[in-house]
Structure formats: C-alpha cells, structure tokens
Amino acid sequence: MTHYILPTPVSEADIRRLKINDTVTLQNTLFGIRDATQIHLFDRDRKTKFDLTGHAVIHTAPNVRKVPVSAEYPAGYQPICIGTTTSDRMERFTRPLMTQNGVRMIVGKGGMREGSSAAFAELGGVYLAIIGGTAALETTWIEQIEDVDMDDLNPESLWRFKIRDFGPLLVAMDSHGGSIYQEVKGDVARNKVDVLKSLGIES
C-alpha cells in the first residue's frame, strides 16, 4: 500500500501508478456532479464551460447557502455540508465522463460495477472511495466554492471546489482491473458455501 498526493489535473501515467488499497490525497480542484448533472450532459447534450480533462469528480449534491459574491465566496455560495452520495446509480455515466470530458478520477461511496471497471482499465481511470457518514469531515477539506455551472439544476449543479488535503481516499477500483468490491463479493460467495456446509445445507 502506497500513499500518493495528487495535485489536479493529473495525467494517465499518474493514474496507472495507482493500485487498489493505495490511498490518495487530492489537491487544487475537485468538481461536484450528480445524477441530474450527468443526465443533462449526456442525455440532453448540454455542454459545460468547465474543462474537466485530467480532473476528479465527486458524486455530491452539496448543502450550500446563497451569499453575496465576494473574494471569499466568488461563486456566491457558502459551503455548509458537502457530503458524498452513492455512486452505483450513476454507473452508466462513467465511460462518457471519461471519453467526452476527460475525467480521470471518480470519488464516491459504495463502488461501481463492471462497466466502470472496464472503462478505467481501457482509458486510465480510478474510483476513489469515501466512507459514508463523513460529510462534516469532507467539508473541512473544501476551502471554497470557486465557480458553478448548470445552476438551474441546483443543488445538482456542476460545482468547482477549491480543495486542500482532500483525503486520504482509498483506491477502490484501479486501471488494472482491480476492484475491492469484486474481491469482497468473491469472499462472501466463498464464505456462504462454508457456512451453509457447516449447517448441513447444500448450496
């Protein structure tokens, strides 16, 4: 297990170094994205003003407060609580995020499926896992909401966060076909057989 500090944006070579069970701390910029954002991007062909090439996106719909624009709040929003939502339902957007927008890292909770794993391996991407229930801690890693796009979808806008020491995050799916979720699934299947056998039940 190795820990990496990655200032964004990153290169494909940066991503290919990462293996499952490594940890990562992100610096500089993180983009917030969620279901509605991606439906509009990929199902309704909307474009974003942001260049996501080499960047990380986090599955979130943050709790924010509208405030006057200032040096402290350049987007006119104050972050209140920026937590992470479950990733699985956004599985179908992984490949277009990477091919159309150049995203390299997805931050979320709960993991993603085989389609995402294939996209990560083919295109050079990773899934970085956050433990559920840590929204208050995550919010302390966000220094500022720098900008926002597609804000008619608020809170499922496309957010640009200025971050500092965002992590450590667990490399849960890597660009080499590794997935801790598949490993756990395999362990569960094997343990199920042993438990049923111990109870005298044929699997």
PDB file of C-alpha atoms in Angstrom:
ATOM      1  CA  MET A   1       0.000   0.000   0.000  1.00  0.00           C
ATOM      2  CA  THR A   2       1.335   3.418  -1.028  1.00  0.00           C
ATOM      3  CA  HIS A   3       0.040   6.909  -0.347  1.00  0.00           C
ATOM      4  CA  TYR A   4       0.025   9.457  -3.174  1.00  0.00           C
ATOM      5  CA  ILE A   5      -0.533  13.210  -3.094  1.00  0.00           C
ATOM      6  CA  LEU A   6      -2.049  14.209  -6.426  1.00  0.00           C
ATOM      7  CA  PRO A   7      -2.428  17.852  -7.454  1.00  0.00           C
ATOM      8  CA  THR A   8      -5.121  18.048 -10.115  1.00  0.00           C
ATOM      9  CA  PRO A   9      -5.269  17.797 -13.060  1.00  0.00           C
ATOM     10  CA  VAL A  10      -3.413  14.502 -13.383  1.00  0.00           C
ATOM     11  CA  SER A  11      -2.033  12.515 -16.298  1.00  0.00           C
ATOM     12  CA  GLU A  12      -2.838   8.966 -17.377  1.00  0.00           C
ATOM     13  CA  ALA A  13       0.622   7.962 -16.129  1.00  0.00           C
ATOM     14  CA  ASP A  14      -0.269   9.270 -12.661  1.00  0.00           C
ATOM     15  CA  ILE A  15      -3.386   7.105 -12.658  1.00  0.00           C
ATOM     16  CA  ARG A  16      -1.676   3.968 -13.960  1.00  0.00           C
ATOM     17  CA  ARG A  17       0.637   4.010 -10.919  1.00  0.00           C
ATOM     18  CA  LEU A  18      -2.290   3.550  -8.551  1.00  0.00           C
ATOM     19  CA  LYS A  19      -3.357   0.108  -7.320  1.00  0.00           C
ATOM     20  CA  ILE A  20      -6.293  -0.943  -5.176  1.00  0.00           C
ATOM     21  CA  ASN A  21      -5.691  -0.363  -1.460  1.00  0.00           C
ATOM     22  CA  ASP A  22      -3.364   2.554  -2.168  1.00  0.00           C
ATOM     23  CA  THR A  23      -4.522   5.872  -0.744  1.00  0.00           C
ATOM     24  CA  VAL A  24      -4.705   9.284  -2.368  1.00  0.00           C
ATOM     25  CA  THR A  25      -4.932  12.863  -1.147  1.00  0.00           C
ATOM     26  CA  LEU A  26      -6.136  15.332  -3.769  1.00  0.00           C
ATOM     27  CA  GLN A  27      -5.043  18.963  -4.049  1.00  0.00           C
ATOM     28  CA  ASN A  28      -6.183  22.032  -6.030  1.00  0.00           C
ATOM     29  CA  THR A  29      -9.525  21.380  -7.730  1.00  0.00           C
ATOM     30  CA  LEU A  30     -12.429  18.948  -7.416  1.00  0.00           C
ATOM     31  CA  PHE A  31     -15.691  19.038  -9.398  1.00  0.00           C
ATOM     32  CA  GLY A  32     -19.043  18.154  -7.835  1.00  0.00           C
ATOM     33  CA  ILE A  33     -21.508  16.252 -10.014  1.00  0.00           C
ATOM     34  CA  ARG A  34     -24.626  14.140  -9.545  1.00  0.00           C
ATOM     35  CA  ASP A  35     -27.482  12.374 -11.395  1.00  0.00           C
ATOM     36  CA  ALA A  36     -29.231  15.400 -12.894  1.00  0.00           C
ATOM     37  CA  THR A  37     -25.951  16.983 -13.955  1.00  0.00           C
ATOM     38  CA  GLN A  38     -24.984  13.907 -15.942  1.00  0.00           C
ATOM     39  CA  ILE A  39     -28.461  13.364 -17.377  1.00  0.00           C
ATOM     40  CA  HIS A  40     -28.284  16.875 -18.803  1.00  0.00           C
ATOM     41  CA  LEU A  41     -24.705  16.436 -20.031  1.00  0.00           C
ATOM     42  CA  PHE A  42     -25.123  13.082 -21.708  1.00  0.00           C
ATOM     43  CA  ASP A  43     -28.852  12.511 -22.333  1.00  0.00           C
ATOM     44  CA  ARG A  44     -29.744  16.113 -23.211  1.00  0.00           C
ATOM     45  CA  ASP A  45     -26.432  17.076 -24.809  1.00  0.00           C
ATOM     46  CA  ARG A  46     -25.738  20.125 -22.673  1.00  0.00           C
ATOM     47  CA  LYS A  47     -22.205  21.458 -22.546  1.00  0.00           C
ATOM     48  CA  THR A  48     -20.237  22.772 -19.602  1.00  0.00           C
ATOM     49  CA  LYS A  49     -17.938  25.756 -19.503  1.00  0.00           C
ATOM     50  CA  PHE A  50     -15.506  23.768 -17.373  1.00  0.00           C
ATOM     51  CA  ASP A  51     -12.559  21.778 -18.702  1.00  0.00           C
ATOM     52  CA  LEU A  52     -12.652  18.504 -16.756  1.00  0.00           C
ATOM     53  CA  THR A  53      -9.641  16.963 -18.505  1.00  0.00           C
ATOM     54  CA  GLY A  54      -7.470  15.094 -16.006  1.00  0.00           C
ATOM     55  CA  HIS A  55      -9.691  16.036 -13.101  1.00  0.00           C
ATOM     56  CA  ALA A  56     -11.619  14.266 -10.361  1.00  0.00           C
ATOM     57  CA  VAL A  57     -15.380  14.468  -9.891  1.00  0.00           C
ATOM     58  CA  ILE A  58     -17.209  13.718  -6.666  1.00  0.00           C
ATOM     59  CA  HIS A  59     -20.765  12.396  -6.528  1.00  0.00           C
ATOM     60  CA  THR A  60     -22.483  15.061  -4.464  1.00  0.00           C
ATOM     61  CA  ALA A  61     -25.387  17.495  -4.232  1.00  0.00           C
ATOM     62  CA  PRO A  62     -23.995  19.870  -1.623  1.00  0.00           C
ATOM     63  CA  ASN A  63     -25.851  21.801   1.037  1.00  0.00           C
ATOM     64  CA  VAL A  64     -24.886  25.409   0.330  1.00  0.00           C
ATOM     65  CA  ARG A  65     -26.029  28.914   1.274  1.00  0.00           C
ATOM     66  CA  LYS A  66     -26.546  31.678  -1.282  1.00  0.00           C
ATOM     67  CA  VAL A  67     -24.459  34.706  -0.292  1.00  0.00           C
ATOM     68  CA  PRO A  68     -23.256  37.898  -1.998  1.00  0.00           C
ATOM     69  CA  VAL A  69     -20.342  37.405  -4.366  1.00  0.00           C
ATOM     70  CA  SER A  70     -17.055  38.330  -2.704  1.00  0.00           C
ATOM     71  CA  ALA A  71     -13.403  37.339  -2.653  1.00  0.00           C
ATOM     72  CA  GLU A  72     -14.275  34.698  -0.060  1.00  0.00           C
ATOM     73  CA  TYR A  73     -17.328  33.472  -1.993  1.00  0.00           C
ATOM     74  CA  PRO A  74     -16.549  34.065  -5.705  1.00  0.00           C
ATOM     75  CA  ALA A  75     -19.426  31.871  -6.896  1.00  0.00           C
ATOM     76  CA  GLY A  76     -21.915  33.431  -4.470  1.00  0.00           C
ATOM     77  CA  TYR A  77     -22.209  30.238  -2.442  1.00  0.00           C
ATOM     78  CA  GLN A  78     -21.004  29.297   1.023  1.00  0.00           C
ATOM     79  CA  PRO A  79     -20.390  25.573   1.602  1.00  0.00           C
ATOM     80  CA  ILE A  80     -22.431  24.255   4.533  1.00  0.00           C
ATOM     81  CA  CYS A  81     -22.190  20.479   4.192  1.00  0.00           C
ATOM     82  CA  ILE A  82     -20.662  18.747   1.188  1.00  0.00           C
ATOM     83  CA  GLY A  83     -21.150  15.023   1.506  1.00  0.00           C
ATOM     84  CA  THR A  84     -20.888  12.131  -0.914  1.00  0.00           C
ATOM     85  CA  THR A  85     -23.764  10.158  -2.384  1.00  0.00           C
ATOM     86  CA  THR A  86     -23.945   6.530  -3.514  1.00  0.00           C
ATOM     87  CA  SER A  87     -22.277   6.015  -6.892  1.00  0.00           C
ATOM     88  CA  ASP A  88     -23.891   2.848  -8.245  1.00  0.00           C
ATOM     89  CA  ARG A  89     -26.908   4.520  -9.841  1.00  0.00           C
ATOM     90  CA  MET A  90     -24.550   6.708 -11.931  1.00  0.00           C
ATOM     91  CA  GLU A  91     -22.754   3.686 -13.373  1.00  0.00           C
ATOM     92  CA  ARG A  92     -23.783   4.394 -16.981  1.00  0.00           C
ATOM     93  CA  PHE A  93     -22.084   7.789 -16.982  1.00  0.00           C
ATOM     94  CA  THR A  94     -18.529   6.642 -16.204  1.00  0.00           C
ATOM     95  CA  ARG A  95     -17.453   5.995 -19.781  1.00  0.00           C
ATOM     96  CA  PRO A  96     -18.893   9.219 -21.270  1.00  0.00           C
ATOM     97  CA  LEU A  97     -17.373  11.233 -18.422  1.00  0.00           C
ATOM     98  CA  MET A  98     -14.006   9.843 -19.416  1.00  0.00           C
ATOM     99  CA  THR A  99     -14.333   9.828 -23.215  1.00  0.00           C
ATOM    100  CA  GLN A 100     -16.200  13.109 -23.653  1.00  0.00           C
ATOM    101  CA  ASN A 101     -14.896  15.152 -20.726  1.00  0.00           C
ATOM    102  CA  GLY A 102     -11.527  13.601 -19.913  1.00  0.00           C
ATOM    103  CA  VAL A 103     -12.306  12.800 -16.274  1.00  0.00           C
ATOM    104  CA  ARG A 104      -9.675  10.537 -14.658  1.00  0.00           C
ATOM    105  CA  MET A 105     -10.978  10.021 -11.108  1.00  0.00           C
ATOM    106  CA  ILE A 106     -14.423   9.440  -9.624  1.00  0.00           C
ATOM    107  CA  VAL A 107     -14.866   9.989  -5.889  1.00  0.00           C
ATOM    108  CA  GLY A 108     -17.874   8.386  -4.254  1.00  0.00           C
ATOM    109  CA  LYS A 109     -19.176   5.777  -1.863  1.00  0.00           C
ATOM    110  CA  GLY A 110     -20.422   2.243  -2.371  1.00  0.00           C
ATOM    111  CA  GLY A 111     -18.454   1.440  -5.509  1.00  0.00           C
ATOM    112  CA  MET A 112     -19.343   0.944  -9.170  1.00  0.00           C
ATOM    113  CA  ARG A 113     -19.778  -2.036 -11.479  1.00  0.00           C
ATOM    114  CA  GLU A 114     -18.080  -3.948 -14.255  1.00  0.00           C
ATOM    115  CA  GLY A 115     -18.739  -1.296 -16.914  1.00  0.00           C
ATOM    116  CA  SER A 116     -16.858   1.294 -14.919  1.00  0.00           C
ATOM    117  CA  SER A 117     -14.054  -1.140 -14.201  1.00  0.00           C
ATOM    118  CA  ALA A 118     -13.678  -1.785 -17.930  1.00  0.00           C
ATOM    119  CA  ALA A 119     -13.637   1.942 -18.684  1.00  0.00           C
ATOM    120  CA  PHE A 120     -10.997   2.570 -16.016  1.00  0.00           C
ATOM    121  CA  ALA A 121      -8.788  -0.182 -17.449  1.00  0.00           C
ATOM    122  CA  GLU A 122      -9.197   0.901 -21.061  1.00  0.00           C
ATOM    123  CA  LEU A 123      -8.987   4.662 -20.602  1.00  0.00           C
ATOM    124  CA  GLY A 124      -6.916   5.091 -17.429  1.00  0.00           C
ATOM    125  CA  GLY A 125      -9.180   5.946 -14.527  1.00  0.00           C
ATOM    126  CA  VAL A 126      -9.796   5.106 -10.873  1.00  0.00           C
ATOM    127  CA  TYR A 127     -12.582   5.091  -8.318  1.00  0.00           C
ATOM    128  CA  LEU A 128     -11.646   6.689  -5.005  1.00  0.00           C
ATOM    129  CA  ALA A 129     -13.844   5.640  -2.104  1.00  0.00           C
ATOM    130  CA  ILE A 130     -15.048   7.702   0.836  1.00  0.00           C
ATOM    131  CA  ILE A 131     -16.601   6.114   3.907  1.00  0.00           C
ATOM    132  CA  GLY A 132     -20.263   7.013   4.294  1.00  0.00           C
ATOM    133  CA  GLY A 133     -21.184   9.429   7.066  1.00  0.00           C
ATOM    134  CA  THR A 134     -18.104  11.633   6.814  1.00  0.00           C
ATOM    135  CA  ALA A 135     -19.719  14.699   5.215  1.00  0.00           C
ATOM    136  CA  ALA A 136     -18.706  17.026   8.047  1.00  0.00           C
ATOM    137  CA  LEU A 137     -15.066  15.991   7.653  1.00  0.00           C
ATOM    138  CA  GLU A 138     -15.178  16.231   3.858  1.00  0.00           C
ATOM    139  CA  THR A 139     -16.494  19.779   4.102  1.00  0.00           C
ATOM    140  CA  THR A 140     -13.376  20.824   6.019  1.00  0.00           C
ATOM    141  CA  TRP A 141     -11.276  19.716   3.024  1.00  0.00           C
ATOM    142  CA  ILE A 142     -13.076  22.209   0.764  1.00  0.00           C
ATOM    143  CA  GLU A 143     -11.677  25.716   1.030  1.00  0.00           C
ATOM    144  CA  GLN A 144     -14.067  27.446  -1.340  1.00  0.00           C
ATOM    145  CA  ILE A 145     -16.741  27.052  -3.993  1.00  0.00           C
ATOM    146  CA  GLU A 146     -14.848  28.726  -6.817  1.00  0.00           C
ATOM    147  CA  ASP A 147     -17.451  28.532  -9.565  1.00  0.00           C
ATOM    148  CA  VAL A 148     -20.666  26.813 -10.635  1.00  0.00           C
ATOM    149  CA  ASP A 149     -22.196  25.798 -13.958  1.00  0.00           C
ATOM    150  CA  MET A 150     -25.655  24.479 -14.917  1.00  0.00           C
ATOM    151  CA  ASP A 151     -27.008  26.127 -11.799  1.00  0.00           C
ATOM    152  CA  ASP A 152     -30.619  25.732 -12.890  1.00  0.00           C
ATOM    153  CA  LEU A 153     -30.170  22.174 -11.582  1.00  0.00           C
ATOM    154  CA  ASN A 154     -29.181  23.348  -8.078  1.00  0.00           C
ATOM    155  CA  PRO A 155     -28.152  21.589  -5.883  1.00  0.00           C
ATOM    156  CA  GLU A 156     -27.223  19.115  -8.634  1.00  0.00           C
ATOM    157  CA  SER A 157     -25.271  21.831 -10.415  1.00  0.00           C
ATOM    158  CA  LEU A 158     -21.750  21.285 -11.667  1.00  0.00           C
ATOM    159  CA  TRP A 159     -19.592  22.705  -8.891  1.00  0.00           C
ATOM    160  CA  ARG A 160     -15.924  23.662  -8.929  1.00  0.00           C
ATOM    161  CA  PHE A 161     -14.405  23.327  -5.477  1.00  0.00           C
ATOM    162  CA  LYS A 162     -11.044  24.619  -4.334  1.00  0.00           C
ATOM    163  CA  ILE A 163      -9.657  21.845  -2.128  1.00  0.00           C
ATOM    164  CA  ARG A 164      -6.782  21.306   0.234  1.00  0.00           C
ATOM    165  CA  ASP A 165      -5.656  17.909   1.545  1.00  0.00           C
ATOM    166  CA  PHE A 166      -8.814  16.167   0.314  1.00  0.00           C
ATOM    167  CA  GLY A 167      -8.275  12.709   1.724  1.00  0.00           C
ATOM    168  CA  PRO A 168      -6.916  10.197   2.309  1.00  0.00           C
ATOM    169  CA  LEU A 169      -9.184   8.398  -0.137  1.00  0.00           C
ATOM    170  CA  LEU A 170      -8.996   4.668  -0.833  1.00  0.00           C
ATOM    171  CA  VAL A 171      -8.214   3.442  -4.341  1.00  0.00           C
ATOM    172  CA  ALA A 172     -11.117   1.007  -4.526  1.00  0.00           C
ATOM    173  CA  MET A 173     -11.083   0.409  -8.309  1.00  0.00           C
ATOM    174  CA  ASP A 174      -7.910   0.844 -10.354  1.00  0.00           C
ATOM    175  CA  SER A 175      -6.894   0.965 -14.009  1.00  0.00           C
ATOM    176  CA  HIS A 176      -5.640  -2.631 -13.982  1.00  0.00           C
ATOM    177  CA  GLY A 177      -8.978  -4.349 -13.432  1.00  0.00           C
ATOM    178  CA  GLY A 178      -8.651  -4.371  -9.650  1.00  0.00           C
ATOM    179  CA  SER A 179     -11.764  -3.795  -7.534  1.00  0.00           C
ATOM    180  CA  ILE A 180     -12.125  -4.266  -3.802  1.00  0.00           C
ATOM    181  CA  TYR A 181     -15.865  -4.676  -4.390  1.00  0.00           C
ATOM    182  CA  GLN A 182     -15.304  -7.714  -6.600  1.00  0.00           C
ATOM    183  CA  GLU A 183     -12.868  -9.116  -4.045  1.00  0.00           C
ATOM    184  CA  VAL A 184     -15.455  -8.732  -1.284  1.00  0.00           C
ATOM    185  CA  LYS A 185     -18.126 -10.311  -3.479  1.00  0.00           C
ATOM    186  CA  GLY A 186     -15.852 -13.304  -4.042  1.00  0.00           C
ATOM    187  CA  ASP A 187     -15.088 -13.610  -0.320  1.00  0.00           C
ATOM    188  CA  VAL A 188     -18.801 -13.508   0.514  1.00  0.00           C
ATOM    189  CA  ALA A 189     -19.598 -16.214  -2.032  1.00  0.00           C
ATOM    190  CA  ARG A 190     -16.870 -18.495  -0.644  1.00  0.00           C
ATOM    191  CA  ASN A 191     -17.877 -17.863   2.957  1.00  0.00           C
ATOM    192  CA  LYS A 192     -21.523 -18.550   2.129  1.00  0.00           C
ATOM    193  CA  VAL A 193     -20.634 -22.017   0.850  1.00  0.00           C
ATOM    194  CA  ASP A 194     -18.640 -22.774   4.031  1.00  0.00           C
ATOM    195  CA  VAL A 195     -21.403 -21.521   6.322  1.00  0.00           C
ATOM    196  CA  LEU A 196     -24.105 -23.488   4.554  1.00  0.00           C
ATOM    197  CA  LYS A 197     -21.920 -26.603   4.640  1.00  0.00           C
ATOM    198  CA  SER A 198     -21.366 -26.165   8.383  1.00  0.00           C
ATOM    199  CA  LEU A 199     -25.153 -26.091   8.795  1.00  0.00           C
ATOM    200  CA  GLY A 200     -25.595 -29.220   6.695  1.00  0.00           C
ATOM    201  CA  ILE A 201     -27.259 -27.305   3.864  1.00  0.00           C
ATOM    202  CA  GLU A 202     -26.392 -27.981   0.261  1.00  0.00           C
ATOM    203  CA  SER A 203     -25.637 -24.796  -1.671  1.00  0.00           C
TER     204      SER A 203
END
